mmCIF file of C-alpha atoms in Angstrom:
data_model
loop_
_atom_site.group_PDB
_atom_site.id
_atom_site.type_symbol
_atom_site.label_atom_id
_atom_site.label_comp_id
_atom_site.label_asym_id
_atom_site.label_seq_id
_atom_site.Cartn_x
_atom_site.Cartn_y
_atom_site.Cartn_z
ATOM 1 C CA UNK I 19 6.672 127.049 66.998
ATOM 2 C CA UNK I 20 9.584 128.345 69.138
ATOM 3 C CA UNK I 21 8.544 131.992 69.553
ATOM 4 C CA UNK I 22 4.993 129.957 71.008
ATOM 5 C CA UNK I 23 6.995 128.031 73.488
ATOM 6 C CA UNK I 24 8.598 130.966 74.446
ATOM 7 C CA UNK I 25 5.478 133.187 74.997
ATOM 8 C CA UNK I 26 3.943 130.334 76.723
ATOM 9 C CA UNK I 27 7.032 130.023 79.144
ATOM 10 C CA UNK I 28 6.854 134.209 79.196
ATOM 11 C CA UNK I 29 3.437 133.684 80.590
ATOM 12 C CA UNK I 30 3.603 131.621 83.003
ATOM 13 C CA UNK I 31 7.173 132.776 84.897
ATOM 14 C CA UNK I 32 5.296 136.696 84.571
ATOM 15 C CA UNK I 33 1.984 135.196 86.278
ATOM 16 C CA UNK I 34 3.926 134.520 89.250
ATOM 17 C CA UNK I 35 5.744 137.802 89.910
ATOM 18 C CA UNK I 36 2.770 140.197 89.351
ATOM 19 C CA UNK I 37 -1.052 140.730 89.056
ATOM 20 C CA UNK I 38 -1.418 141.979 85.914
ATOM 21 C CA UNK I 39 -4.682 140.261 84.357
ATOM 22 C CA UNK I 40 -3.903 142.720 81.269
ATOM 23 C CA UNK I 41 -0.424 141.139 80.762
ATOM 24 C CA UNK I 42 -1.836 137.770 81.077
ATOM 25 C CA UNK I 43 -4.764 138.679 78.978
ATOM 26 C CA UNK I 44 -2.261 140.254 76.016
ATOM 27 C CA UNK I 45 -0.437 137.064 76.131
ATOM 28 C CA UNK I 46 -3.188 134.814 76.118
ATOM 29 C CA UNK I 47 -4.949 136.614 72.663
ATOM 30 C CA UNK I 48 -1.164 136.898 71.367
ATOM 31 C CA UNK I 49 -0.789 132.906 71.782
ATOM 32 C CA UNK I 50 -4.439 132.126 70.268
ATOM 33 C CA UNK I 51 -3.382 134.481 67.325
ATOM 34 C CA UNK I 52 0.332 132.672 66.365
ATOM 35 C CA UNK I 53 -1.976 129.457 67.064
ATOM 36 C CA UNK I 54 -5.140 130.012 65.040
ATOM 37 C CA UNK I 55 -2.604 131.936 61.837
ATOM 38 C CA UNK I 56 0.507 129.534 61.388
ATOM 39 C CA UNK I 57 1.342 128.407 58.604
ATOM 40 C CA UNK I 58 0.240 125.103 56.897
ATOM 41 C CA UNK I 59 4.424 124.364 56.776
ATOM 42 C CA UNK I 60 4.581 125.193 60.577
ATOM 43 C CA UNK I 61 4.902 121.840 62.579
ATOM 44 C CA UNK I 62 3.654 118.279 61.661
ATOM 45 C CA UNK I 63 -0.124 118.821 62.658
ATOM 46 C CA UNK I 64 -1.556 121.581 60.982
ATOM 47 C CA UNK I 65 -1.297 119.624 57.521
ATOM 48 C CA UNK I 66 -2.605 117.036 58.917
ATOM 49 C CA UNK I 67 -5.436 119.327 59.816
ATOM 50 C CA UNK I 68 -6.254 120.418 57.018
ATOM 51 C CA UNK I 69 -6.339 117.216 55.304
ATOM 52 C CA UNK I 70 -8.816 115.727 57.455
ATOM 53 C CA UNK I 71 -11.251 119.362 57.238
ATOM 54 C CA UNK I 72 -11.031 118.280 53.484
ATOM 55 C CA UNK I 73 -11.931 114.739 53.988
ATOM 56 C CA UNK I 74 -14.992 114.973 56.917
ATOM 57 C CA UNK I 75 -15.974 117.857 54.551
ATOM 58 C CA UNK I 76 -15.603 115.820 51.286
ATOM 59 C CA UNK I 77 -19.165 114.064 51.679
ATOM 60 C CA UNK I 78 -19.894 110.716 53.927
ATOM 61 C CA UNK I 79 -17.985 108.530 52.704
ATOM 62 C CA UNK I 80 -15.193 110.804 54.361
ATOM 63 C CA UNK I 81 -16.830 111.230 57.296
ATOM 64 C CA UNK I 82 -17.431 107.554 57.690
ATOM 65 C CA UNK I 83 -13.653 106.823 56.793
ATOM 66 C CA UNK I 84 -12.192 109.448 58.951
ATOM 67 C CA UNK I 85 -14.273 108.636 61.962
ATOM 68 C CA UNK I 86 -12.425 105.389 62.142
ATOM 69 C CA UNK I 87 -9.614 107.072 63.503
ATOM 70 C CA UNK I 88 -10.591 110.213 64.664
ATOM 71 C CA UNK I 89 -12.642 111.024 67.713
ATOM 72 C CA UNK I 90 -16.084 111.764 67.239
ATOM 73 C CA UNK I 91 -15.927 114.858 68.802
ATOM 74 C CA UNK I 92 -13.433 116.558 66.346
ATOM 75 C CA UNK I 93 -15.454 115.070 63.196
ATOM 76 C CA UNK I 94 -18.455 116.617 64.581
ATOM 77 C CA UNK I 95 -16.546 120.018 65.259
ATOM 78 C CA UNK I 96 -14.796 119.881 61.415
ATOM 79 C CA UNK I 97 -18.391 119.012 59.952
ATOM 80 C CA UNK I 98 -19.989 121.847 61.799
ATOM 81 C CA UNK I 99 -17.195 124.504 60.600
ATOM 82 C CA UNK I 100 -17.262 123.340 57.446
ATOM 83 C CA UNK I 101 -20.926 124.290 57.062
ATOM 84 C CA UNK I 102 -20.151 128.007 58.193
ATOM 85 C CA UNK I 103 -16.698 128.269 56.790
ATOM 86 C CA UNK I 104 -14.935 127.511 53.725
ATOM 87 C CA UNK I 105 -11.237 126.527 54.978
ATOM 88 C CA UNK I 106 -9.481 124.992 58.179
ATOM 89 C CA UNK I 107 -8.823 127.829 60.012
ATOM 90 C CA UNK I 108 -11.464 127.892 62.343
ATOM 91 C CA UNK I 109 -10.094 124.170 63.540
ATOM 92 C CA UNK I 110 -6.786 125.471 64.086
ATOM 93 C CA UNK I 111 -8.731 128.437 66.547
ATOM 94 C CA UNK I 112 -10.621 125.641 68.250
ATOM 95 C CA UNK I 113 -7.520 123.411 68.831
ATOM 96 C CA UNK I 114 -5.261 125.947 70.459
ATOM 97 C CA UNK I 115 -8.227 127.802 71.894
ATOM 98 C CA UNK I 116 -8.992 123.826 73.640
ATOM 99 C CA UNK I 117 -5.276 124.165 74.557
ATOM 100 C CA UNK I 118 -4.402 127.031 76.394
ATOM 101 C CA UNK I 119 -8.067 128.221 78.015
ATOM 102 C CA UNK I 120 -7.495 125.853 80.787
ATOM 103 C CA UNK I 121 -4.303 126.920 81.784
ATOM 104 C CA UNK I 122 -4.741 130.570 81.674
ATOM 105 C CA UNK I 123 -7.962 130.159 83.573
ATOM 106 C CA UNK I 124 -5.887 128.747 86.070
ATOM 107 C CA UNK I 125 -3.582 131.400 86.138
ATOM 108 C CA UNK I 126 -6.262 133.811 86.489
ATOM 109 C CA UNK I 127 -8.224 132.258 89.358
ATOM 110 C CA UNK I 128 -4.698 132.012 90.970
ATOM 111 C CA UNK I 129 -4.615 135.569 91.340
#
């Protein structure tokens, strides 16, 4: 999690100095790569994660539990990817791919 801080501090002190879209670009994909591929044992959330890709995926009776405290939005996105995909991964690529579009956008359209 601390080499992603870093690279995410990298990014935006480098978009400042020069316009380099490639740079910027680089460190975008490398961020949504360390993101999308961590490790279940990496931070609190990607267990979590998991667990609840398991349970919308598990039949309704998950879904209908889940979606008690979840937002709707992220049980429809786990039900959909578990239909084309057989483990959590692709919710981890959503998440951080949620997280950091915006603010490399912004960085780019600042330049």
């Amino acid at each position: 999690m601390t080499v992603y801080i870093y690279l995410f501090i990298i990014s935006t002190i480098l978009s400042f100095f020069k316009k380099n879209n490639f740079l910027l670009f680089s460190l975008y994909l490398l961020l949504l790569c360390i993101g999308s591929f961590r490790s279940i044992d990496v931070g609190t959330d990607t267990s979590n994660y998991e667990d609840m890709y398991k349970i919308i995926n598990s039949g309704e009776e998950g879904r209908q539990f889940i979606s008690a405290f979840v937002e709707p939005g992220w049980v429809f996105i786990n039900y959909i990817c578990g239909h084309f995909f057989d483990n959590y991964r692709p919710i981890l690529f959503i998440g951080i791919f949620l997280s950091i579009t915006p603010f490399f956008m912004r960085l780019w359209k600042s330049h």
